[in-house]
């Protein structure tokens, strides 16, 4: 076994393709494609499969280069050597100012052993990452962007890296030790995405870490979490410890349905949730949210969460620490929180659970007669007046309704 195709260039700022590879079948090599030295390679309608190497990059190895992949598949490749990561491996030399990237459109990265894409910037548009194992489907990436892509059944997690952006993606049945869908100790932004059936010990779907020199800053908007599981944080886990504080995680306008954990059925740790809805999440401690206490000697450091303008039923927060709750509706008699004002206790279920858009997943609408409607409160940067919380599709133009809002399926005007 030798290399399939080797390329070499030396033009630092040449971004247009210098080499185009189309309609190829690259298999049975120790390195399907090697892209070196500032080369820009475009790949179209090509299958790179069943290549095996002891070293990383069994399918594609990049060294300070750009690879543009269209309508292609990277399937069934293997990296067998210890400490070697990614069947697509992009090496970046940290002493250089040049940064290449791997970009994919309508392509598949599946059933690879030793991980999918590892290193450098990765951009994926309308792609499928499925069944990759040992290392994440897209791991240790820099300034990466994923849109309209599916991550399904990856056995060592889906995405990790620094400065990760995820938009309109689906993460289904992925698993890992932490954050089976997304894990980072740096910056991540997630929008309009779906997380179903993911599993990890910490953070079934998303985990934010802190370290001695870094801390996660994660924003999650307009997303849905269903039936994710973990030991701590069925859906989202915020890591923290006494010396460094905690990851900075904000959750805005999200729905959490039937997630499960021993602690924090939906959320765990010190994080903020705004205008979000929770139902059917379960945990021994904190169906909605659980915190923890870290200790240094005799000093105790509580890590609690904060809920703003949220709707919960029958789920409640945990009582290990005192969480902050304001402008929210929850089961009457709930314990374990400091009342920030504007709250209301519920004696009946406020939700109408419906799949009106026929996408196969339920939406947590509010009963128009529920006390959660017109509860008040404010969420910075959140325009509820063009969104709805009700099955009638009327927009929330009055006082802010508690809980998650969705885009109306039709224009019926304002509620009230």
PDB file of C-alpha atoms in Angstrom, residues 129-387:
ATOM      1  CA  UNK A 129     -21.422  12.521   9.511  1.00  0.00           C
ATOM      2  CA  UNK A 130     -22.494   9.044  10.579  1.00  0.00           C
ATOM      3  CA  UNK A 131     -21.092   6.054  12.438  1.00  0.00           C
ATOM      4  CA  UNK A 132     -17.536   7.321  12.865  1.00  0.00           C
ATOM      5  CA  UNK A 133     -15.699   5.811  15.836  1.00  0.00           C
ATOM      6  CA  UNK A 134     -12.772   6.120  18.276  1.00  0.00           C
ATOM      7  CA  UNK A 135     -12.435   9.899  17.698  1.00  0.00           C
ATOM      8  CA  UNK A 136     -15.152  12.482  17.006  1.00  0.00           C
ATOM      9  CA  UNK A 137     -16.673  13.023  13.596  1.00  0.00           C
ATOM     10  CA  UNK A 138     -15.081  16.509  13.536  1.00  0.00           C
ATOM     11  CA  UNK A 139     -12.498  16.983  16.257  1.00  0.00           C
ATOM     12  CA  UNK A 140     -10.003  19.549  17.542  1.00  0.00           C
ATOM     13  CA  UNK A 141     -11.086  22.001  14.861  1.00  0.00           C
ATOM     14  CA  UNK A 142     -10.338  25.716  14.645  1.00  0.00           C
ATOM     15  CA  UNK A 143     -12.863  28.393  13.604  1.00  0.00           C
ATOM     16  CA  UNK A 144     -15.259  25.795  12.264  1.00  0.00           C
ATOM     17  CA  UNK A 145     -18.759  26.142  10.820  1.00  0.00           C
ATOM     18  CA  UNK A 146     -21.421  23.471  10.335  1.00  0.00           C
ATOM     19  CA  UNK A 147     -24.795  24.158   8.730  1.00  0.00           C
ATOM     20  CA  UNK A 148     -27.722  22.020   7.567  1.00  0.00           C
ATOM     21  CA  UNK A 149     -25.778  18.873   8.445  1.00  0.00           C
ATOM     22  CA  UNK A 150     -26.673  15.641  10.241  1.00  0.00           C
ATOM     23  CA  UNK A 151     -24.510  13.917  12.866  1.00  0.00           C
ATOM     24  CA  UNK A 152     -25.925  10.458  13.496  1.00  0.00           C
ATOM     25  CA  UNK A 153     -24.664   7.546  15.586  1.00  0.00           C
ATOM     26  CA  UNK A 154     -21.066   8.682  15.948  1.00  0.00           C
ATOM     27  CA  UNK A 155     -19.578   6.448  18.644  1.00  0.00           C
ATOM     28  CA  UNK A 156     -17.002   8.901  20.017  1.00  0.00           C
ATOM     29  CA  UNK A 157     -18.978  12.112  19.707  1.00  0.00           C
ATOM     30  CA  UNK A 158     -19.817  14.552  16.939  1.00  0.00           C
ATOM     31  CA  UNK A 159     -18.039  17.940  17.169  1.00  0.00           C
ATOM     32  CA  UNK A 160     -15.290  19.467  19.293  1.00  0.00           C
ATOM     33  CA  UNK A 161     -12.986  22.416  18.849  1.00  0.00           C
ATOM     34  CA  UNK A 162     -12.405  26.105  19.415  1.00  0.00           C
ATOM     35  CA  UNK A 163     -14.729  28.759  17.987  1.00  0.00           C
ATOM     36  CA  UNK A 164     -17.371  26.367  16.677  1.00  0.00           C
ATOM     37  CA  UNK A 165     -20.590  27.547  14.993  1.00  0.00           C
ATOM     38  CA  UNK A 166     -23.514  25.175  14.416  1.00  0.00           C
ATOM     39  CA  UNK A 167     -26.659  26.197  12.529  1.00  0.00           C
ATOM     40  CA  UNK A 168     -29.690  24.106  11.570  1.00  0.00           C
ATOM     41  CA  UNK A 169     -27.992  20.791  12.306  1.00  0.00           C
ATOM     42  CA  UNK A 170     -29.357  17.543  13.714  1.00  0.00           C
ATOM     43  CA  UNK A 171     -27.490  15.458  16.288  1.00  0.00           C
ATOM     44  CA  UNK A 172     -29.067  12.038  16.780  1.00  0.00           C
ATOM     45  CA  UNK A 173     -27.869   9.032  18.832  1.00  0.00           C
ATOM     46  CA  UNK A 174     -24.258  10.152  19.231  1.00  0.00           C
ATOM     47  CA  UNK A 175     -22.294   9.045  22.297  1.00  0.00           C
ATOM     48  CA  UNK A 176     -19.108   9.928  24.150  1.00  0.00           C
ATOM     49  CA  UNK A 177     -17.826  10.559  27.669  1.00  0.00           C
ATOM     50  CA  UNK A 178     -18.849  14.245  27.579  1.00  0.00           C
ATOM     51  CA  UNK A 179     -20.930  16.379  25.244  1.00  0.00           C
ATOM     52  CA  UNK A 180     -21.826  13.691  22.722  1.00  0.00           C
ATOM     53  CA  UNK A 181     -22.948  16.329  20.218  1.00  0.00           C
ATOM     54  CA  UNK A 182     -20.756  19.365  20.992  1.00  0.00           C
ATOM     55  CA  UNK A 183     -17.949  19.789  23.505  1.00  0.00           C
ATOM     56  CA  UNK A 184     -15.591  22.737  23.863  1.00  0.00           C
ATOM     57  CA  UNK A 185     -13.417  24.594  26.320  1.00  0.00           C
ATOM     58  CA  UNK A 186     -13.552  27.705  24.156  1.00  0.00           C
ATOM     59  CA  UNK A 187     -16.261  29.416  22.068  1.00  0.00           C
ATOM     60  CA  UNK A 188     -19.321  27.773  20.546  1.00  0.00           C
ATOM     61  CA  UNK A 189     -22.567  29.119  19.110  1.00  0.00           C
ATOM     62  CA  UNK A 190     -25.472  26.787  18.357  1.00  0.00           C
ATOM     63  CA  UNK A 191     -28.621  27.926  16.531  1.00  0.00           C
ATOM     64  CA  UNK A 192     -31.847  26.280  15.419  1.00  0.00           C
ATOM     65  CA  UNK A 193     -30.590  22.726  15.912  1.00  0.00           C
ATOM     66  CA  UNK A 194     -32.062  19.438  17.091  1.00  0.00           C
ATOM     67  CA  UNK A 195     -30.525  17.053  19.644  1.00  0.00           C
ATOM     68  CA  UNK A 196     -32.186  13.651  20.061  1.00  0.00           C
ATOM     69  CA  UNK A 197     -31.051  10.527  21.914  1.00  0.00           C
ATOM     70  CA  UNK A 198     -27.448  11.543  22.522  1.00  0.00           C
ATOM     71  CA  UNK A 199     -25.636  10.032  25.525  1.00  0.00           C
ATOM     72  CA  UNK A 200     -22.594  10.939  27.632  1.00  0.00           C
ATOM     73  CA  UNK A 201     -21.536  10.766  31.254  1.00  0.00           C
ATOM     74  CA  UNK A 202     -21.528  14.568  31.452  1.00  0.00           C
ATOM     75  CA  UNK A 203     -23.747  16.580  29.142  1.00  0.00           C
ATOM     76  CA  UNK A 204     -25.708  14.184  26.978  1.00  0.00           C
ATOM     77  CA  UNK A 205     -25.716  16.701  24.137  1.00  0.00           C
ATOM     78  CA  UNK A 206     -23.481  19.697  25.013  1.00  0.00           C
ATOM     79  CA  UNK A 207     -20.618  20.195  27.476  1.00  0.00           C
ATOM     80  CA  UNK A 208     -18.631  23.326  28.266  1.00  0.00           C
ATOM     81  CA  UNK A 209     -15.264  22.849  30.008  1.00  0.00           C
ATOM     82  CA  UNK A 210     -12.950  25.137  31.895  1.00  0.00           C
ATOM     83  CA  UNK A 211      -9.221  24.712  32.431  1.00  0.00           C
ATOM     84  CA  UNK A 212      -6.278  26.596  33.855  1.00  0.00           C
ATOM     85  CA  UNK A 213      -5.957  28.780  30.746  1.00  0.00           C
ATOM     86  CA  UNK A 214      -9.322  28.513  29.024  1.00  0.00           C
ATOM     87  CA  UNK A 215     -13.033  28.594  29.721  1.00  0.00           C
ATOM     88  CA  UNK A 216     -15.980  27.644  27.546  1.00  0.00           C
ATOM     89  CA  UNK A 217     -18.287  30.396  26.306  1.00  0.00           C
ATOM     90  CA  UNK A 218     -21.322  28.707  24.748  1.00  0.00           C
ATOM     91  CA  UNK A 219     -24.522  30.283  23.421  1.00  0.00           C
ATOM     92  CA  UNK A 220     -27.430  28.032  22.438  1.00  0.00           C
ATOM     93  CA  UNK A 221     -30.390  29.579  20.606  1.00  0.00           C
ATOM     94  CA  UNK A 222     -33.728  28.280  19.287  1.00  0.00           C
ATOM     95  CA  UNK A 223     -32.887  24.595  19.677  1.00  0.00           C
ATOM     96  CA  UNK A 224     -34.710  21.449  20.809  1.00  0.00           C
ATOM     97  CA  UNK A 225     -33.367  18.705  23.104  1.00  0.00           C
ATOM     98  CA  UNK A 226     -35.287  15.422  23.266  1.00  0.00           C
ATOM     99  CA  UNK A 227     -34.456  12.203  25.166  1.00  0.00           C
ATOM    100  CA  UNK A 228     -30.765  12.892  25.692  1.00  0.00           C
ATOM    101  CA  UNK A 229     -29.203  11.097  28.663  1.00  0.00           C
ATOM    102  CA  UNK A 230     -26.230  11.476  30.999  1.00  0.00           C
ATOM    103  CA  UNK A 231     -25.125  10.988  34.569  1.00  0.00           C
ATOM    104  CA  UNK A 232     -24.977  14.777  34.997  1.00  0.00           C
ATOM    105  CA  UNK A 233     -26.828  17.132  32.684  1.00  0.00           C
ATOM    106  CA  UNK A 234     -29.056  15.058  30.436  1.00  0.00           C
ATOM    107  CA  UNK A 235     -28.899  17.746  27.758  1.00  0.00           C
ATOM    108  CA  UNK A 236     -26.291  20.364  28.800  1.00  0.00           C
ATOM    109  CA  UNK A 237     -23.435  20.301  31.316  1.00  0.00           C
ATOM    110  CA  UNK A 238     -21.537  23.345  32.600  1.00  0.00           C
ATOM    111  CA  UNK A 239     -18.192  22.352  34.119  1.00  0.00           C
ATOM    112  CA  UNK A 240     -16.852  24.293  37.084  1.00  0.00           C
ATOM    113  CA  UNK A 241     -14.551  24.143  40.079  1.00  0.00           C
ATOM    114  CA  UNK A 242     -13.759  26.423  42.975  1.00  0.00           C
ATOM    115  CA  UNK A 243     -10.506  27.921  41.696  1.00  0.00           C
ATOM    116  CA  UNK A 244     -11.574  28.860  38.148  1.00  0.00           C
ATOM    117  CA  UNK A 245     -15.334  29.334  38.354  1.00  0.00           C
ATOM    118  CA  UNK A 246     -17.508  27.785  35.665  1.00  0.00           C
ATOM    119  CA  UNK A 247     -18.130  27.660  31.956  1.00  0.00           C
ATOM    120  CA  UNK A 248     -20.238  30.542  30.624  1.00  0.00           C
ATOM    121  CA  UNK A 249     -23.304  28.945  29.008  1.00  0.00           C
ATOM    122  CA  UNK A 250     -26.422  30.835  27.926  1.00  0.00           C
ATOM    123  CA  UNK A 251     -29.480  28.947  26.677  1.00  0.00           C
ATOM    124  CA  UNK A 252     -32.073  31.100  24.891  1.00  0.00           C
ATOM    125  CA  UNK A 253     -35.467  30.034  23.553  1.00  0.00           C
ATOM    126  CA  UNK A 254     -34.953  26.282  23.718  1.00  0.00           C
ATOM    127  CA  UNK A 255     -37.184  23.289  24.431  1.00  0.00           C
ATOM    128  CA  UNK A 256     -36.203  20.369  26.663  1.00  0.00           C
ATOM    129  CA  UNK A 257     -38.371  17.256  26.478  1.00  0.00           C
ATOM    130  CA  UNK A 258     -37.822  13.886  28.215  1.00  0.00           C
ATOM    131  CA  UNK A 259     -34.106  14.261  28.877  1.00  0.00           C
ATOM    132  CA  UNK A 260     -32.754  12.138  31.721  1.00  0.00           C
ATOM    133  CA  UNK A 261     -29.850  12.116  34.191  1.00  0.00           C
ATOM    134  CA  UNK A 262     -29.020  11.238  37.771  1.00  0.00           C
ATOM    135  CA  UNK A 263     -28.528  14.967  38.433  1.00  0.00           C
ATOM    136  CA  UNK A 264     -29.938  17.674  36.203  1.00  0.00           C
ATOM    137  CA  UNK A 265     -32.366  15.962  33.865  1.00  0.00           C
ATOM    138  CA  UNK A 266     -32.025  18.824  31.390  1.00  0.00           C
ATOM    139  CA  UNK A 267     -29.295  21.139  32.735  1.00  0.00           C
ATOM    140  CA  UNK A 268     -26.408  20.800  35.179  1.00  0.00           C
ATOM    141  CA  UNK A 269     -24.150  23.430  36.713  1.00  0.00           C
ATOM    142  CA  UNK A 270     -23.913  27.193  36.728  1.00  0.00           C
ATOM    143  CA  UNK A 271     -25.602  28.409  33.553  1.00  0.00           C
ATOM    144  CA  UNK A 272     -28.416  30.713  32.433  1.00  0.00           C
ATOM    145  CA  UNK A 273     -31.590  29.687  30.614  1.00  0.00           C
ATOM    146  CA  UNK A 274     -33.905  32.294  29.110  1.00  0.00           C
ATOM    147  CA  UNK A 275     -37.390  31.892  27.605  1.00  0.00           C
ATOM    148  CA  UNK A 276     -37.130  28.106  27.536  1.00  0.00           C
ATOM    149  CA  UNK A 277     -39.610  25.293  28.173  1.00  0.00           C
ATOM    150  CA  UNK A 278     -39.161  22.048  30.106  1.00  0.00           C
ATOM    151  CA  UNK A 279     -41.387  18.987  30.378  1.00  0.00           C
ATOM    152  CA  UNK A 280     -40.894  15.300  31.057  1.00  0.00           C
ATOM    153  CA  UNK A 281     -37.245  15.654  32.043  1.00  0.00           C
ATOM    154  CA  UNK A 282     -36.299  13.347  34.909  1.00  0.00           C
ATOM    155  CA  UNK A 283     -33.521  13.080  37.479  1.00  0.00           C
ATOM    156  CA  UNK A 284     -32.995  11.954  41.051  1.00  0.00           C
ATOM    157  CA  UNK A 285     -32.055  15.587  41.701  1.00  0.00           C
ATOM    158  CA  UNK A 286     -33.321  18.463  39.582  1.00  0.00           C
ATOM    159  CA  UNK A 287     -35.505  17.524  36.635  1.00  0.00           C
ATOM    160  CA  UNK A 288     -34.893  20.936  35.062  1.00  0.00           C
ATOM    161  CA  UNK A 289     -31.630  21.993  36.660  1.00  0.00           C
ATOM    162  CA  UNK A 290     -29.183  20.663  39.239  1.00  0.00           C
ATOM    163  CA  UNK A 291     -26.212  22.419  40.773  1.00  0.00           C
ATOM    164  CA  UNK A 292     -23.345  21.234  42.926  1.00  0.00           C
ATOM    165  CA  UNK A 293     -21.009  22.303  45.716  1.00  0.00           C
ATOM    166  CA  UNK A 294     -17.234  22.267  45.269  1.00  0.00           C
ATOM    167  CA  UNK A 295     -14.965  22.351  48.298  1.00  0.00           C
ATOM    168  CA  UNK A 296     -11.467  23.582  49.100  1.00  0.00           C
ATOM    169  CA  UNK A 297     -10.564  22.654  52.627  1.00  0.00           C
ATOM    170  CA  UNK A 298     -13.425  23.852  54.793  1.00  0.00           C
ATOM    171  CA  UNK A 299     -14.588  26.406  52.236  1.00  0.00           C
ATOM    172  CA  UNK A 300     -17.633  25.531  50.148  1.00  0.00           C
ATOM    173  CA  UNK A 301     -18.338  26.938  46.694  1.00  0.00           C
ATOM    174  CA  UNK A 302     -21.900  26.499  45.396  1.00  0.00           C
ATOM    175  CA  UNK A 303     -22.507  26.349  41.649  1.00  0.00           C
ATOM    176  CA  UNK A 304     -26.122  27.217  40.903  1.00  0.00           C
ATOM    177  CA  UNK A 305     -28.034  28.056  37.746  1.00  0.00           C
ATOM    178  CA  UNK A 306     -30.415  30.839  36.786  1.00  0.00           C
ATOM    179  CA  UNK A 307     -33.762  30.550  34.993  1.00  0.00           C
ATOM    180  CA  UNK A 308     -35.392  33.591  33.410  1.00  0.00           C
ATOM    181  CA  UNK A 309     -38.862  33.635  31.785  1.00  0.00           C
ATOM    182  CA  UNK A 310     -39.013  29.837  31.647  1.00  0.00           C
ATOM    183  CA  UNK A 311     -41.977  27.444  31.731  1.00  0.00           C
ATOM    184  CA  UNK A 312     -41.723  24.098  33.569  1.00  0.00           C
ATOM    185  CA  UNK A 313     -44.163  21.235  34.166  1.00  0.00           C
ATOM    186  CA  UNK A 314     -44.089  18.911  36.012  1.00  0.00           C
ATOM    187  CA  UNK A 315     -40.349  19.407  36.168  1.00  0.00           C
ATOM    188  CA  UNK A 316     -38.670  21.224  39.065  1.00  0.00           C
ATOM    189  CA  UNK A 317     -35.193  22.443  39.971  1.00  0.00           C
ATOM    190  CA  UNK A 318     -32.931  20.539  42.349  1.00  0.00           C
ATOM    191  CA  UNK A 319     -32.318  21.505  45.971  1.00  0.00           C
ATOM    192  CA  UNK A 320     -28.580  20.820  46.396  1.00  0.00           C
ATOM    193  CA  UNK A 321     -27.945  24.553  45.903  1.00  0.00           C
ATOM    194  CA  UNK A 322     -30.238  27.579  45.643  1.00  0.00           C
ATOM    195  CA  UNK A 323     -30.963  28.539  42.043  1.00  0.00           C
ATOM    196  CA  UNK A 324     -32.188  31.958  40.901  1.00  0.00           C
ATOM    197  CA  UNK A 325     -35.613  31.968  39.186  1.00  0.00           C
ATOM    198  CA  UNK A 326     -37.515  34.981  37.870  1.00  0.00           C
ATOM    199  CA  UNK A 327     -40.536  35.669  35.640  1.00  0.00           C
ATOM    200  CA  UNK A 328     -41.126  31.936  35.283  1.00  0.00           C
ATOM    201  CA  UNK A 329     -43.976  29.481  35.786  1.00  0.00           C
ATOM    202  CA  UNK A 330     -43.447  26.152  37.547  1.00  0.00           C
ATOM    203  CA  UNK A 331     -45.282  23.646  39.756  1.00  0.00           C
ATOM    204  CA  UNK A 332     -46.680  25.275  42.893  1.00  0.00           C
ATOM    205  CA  UNK A 333     -44.614  24.379  45.941  1.00  0.00           C
ATOM    206  CA  UNK A 334     -41.313  23.992  44.082  1.00  0.00           C
ATOM    207  CA  UNK A 335     -38.304  24.255  46.402  1.00  0.00           C
ATOM    208  CA  UNK A 336     -34.611  24.993  45.866  1.00  0.00           C
ATOM    209  CA  UNK A 337     -34.750  28.489  44.394  1.00  0.00           C
ATOM    210  CA  UNK A 338     -34.466  32.153  45.287  1.00  0.00           C
ATOM    211  CA  UNK A 339     -37.487  34.091  44.049  1.00  0.00           C
ATOM    212  CA  UNK A 340     -36.299  36.831  41.717  1.00  0.00           C
ATOM    213  CA  UNK A 341     -39.837  38.133  41.262  1.00  0.00           C
ATOM    214  CA  UNK A 342     -42.523  37.749  38.637  1.00  0.00           C
ATOM    215  CA  UNK A 343     -42.959  34.017  39.213  1.00  0.00           C
ATOM    216  CA  UNK A 344     -46.206  32.052  39.337  1.00  0.00           C
ATOM    217  CA  UNK A 345     -46.945  28.593  40.711  1.00  0.00           C
ATOM    218  CA  UNK A 346     -48.921  26.205  38.520  1.00  0.00           C
ATOM    219  CA  UNK A 347     -51.533  23.668  39.572  1.00  0.00           C
ATOM    220  CA  UNK A 348     -52.195  22.294  36.077  1.00  0.00           C
ATOM    221  CA  UNK A 349     -50.133  21.516  32.987  1.00  0.00           C
ATOM    222  CA  UNK A 350     -49.575  24.723  30.948  1.00  0.00           C
ATOM    223  CA  UNK A 351     -48.492  22.940  27.767  1.00  0.00           C
ATOM    224  CA  UNK A 352     -50.252  21.820  24.626  1.00  0.00           C
ATOM    225  CA  UNK A 353     -47.814  19.361  23.050  1.00  0.00           C
ATOM    226  CA  UNK A 354     -48.369  19.247  19.288  1.00  0.00           C
ATOM    227  CA  UNK A 355     -46.549  18.492  16.038  1.00  0.00           C
ATOM    228  CA  UNK A 356     -48.279  21.060  13.834  1.00  0.00           C
ATOM    229  CA  UNK A 357     -45.436  21.307  11.319  1.00  0.00           C
ATOM    230  CA  UNK A 358     -45.384  17.511  10.797  1.00  0.00           C
ATOM    231  CA  UNK A 359     -41.627  17.230  11.267  1.00  0.00           C
ATOM    232  CA  UNK A 360     -41.985  14.224  13.562  1.00  0.00           C
ATOM    233  CA  UNK A 361     -41.084  16.164  16.712  1.00  0.00           C
ATOM    234  CA  UNK A 362     -43.405  17.813  19.223  1.00  0.00           C
ATOM    235  CA  UNK A 363     -43.496  21.520  20.045  1.00  0.00           C
ATOM    236  CA  UNK A 364     -44.314  22.802  23.538  1.00  0.00           C
ATOM    237  CA  UNK A 365     -47.091  25.320  22.924  1.00  0.00           C
ATOM    238  CA  UNK A 366     -48.787  27.092  25.844  1.00  0.00           C
ATOM    239  CA  UNK A 367     -52.451  26.740  26.703  1.00  0.00           C
ATOM    240  CA  UNK A 368     -53.868  30.261  26.077  1.00  0.00           C
ATOM    241  CA  UNK A 369     -55.512  30.134  29.518  1.00  0.00           C
ATOM    242  CA  UNK A 370     -52.261  29.254  31.285  1.00  0.00           C
ATOM    243  CA  UNK A 371     -50.771  31.722  33.807  1.00  0.00           C
ATOM    244  CA  UNK A 372     -47.537  31.386  31.792  1.00  0.00           C
ATOM    245  CA  UNK A 373     -49.105  33.601  29.101  1.00  0.00           C
ATOM    246  CA  UNK A 374     -48.428  37.352  29.478  1.00  0.00           C
ATOM    247  CA  UNK A 375     -46.347  36.661  32.561  1.00  0.00           C
ATOM    248  CA  UNK A 376     -43.988  39.542  31.836  1.00  0.00           C
ATOM    249  CA  UNK A 377     -40.233  39.817  32.095  1.00  0.00           C
ATOM    250  CA  UNK A 378     -37.594  40.737  29.549  1.00  0.00           C
ATOM    251  CA  UNK A 379     -34.922  38.864  27.625  1.00  0.00           C
ATOM    252  CA  UNK A 380     -32.266  41.096  26.065  1.00  0.00           C
ATOM    253  CA  UNK A 381     -32.038  40.840  22.286  1.00  0.00           C
ATOM    254  CA  UNK A 382     -35.072  38.547  22.049  1.00  0.00           C
ATOM    255  CA  UNK A 383     -37.916  39.792  19.820  1.00  0.00           C
ATOM    256  CA  UNK A 384     -40.943  37.762  20.889  1.00  0.00           C
ATOM    257  CA  UNK A 385     -43.348  39.966  18.919  1.00  0.00           C
ATOM    258  CA  UNK A 386     -42.693  38.014  15.708  1.00  0.00           C
ATOM    259  CA  UNK A 387     -42.891  34.611  17.410  1.00  0.00           C
TER     260      UNK A 387
END
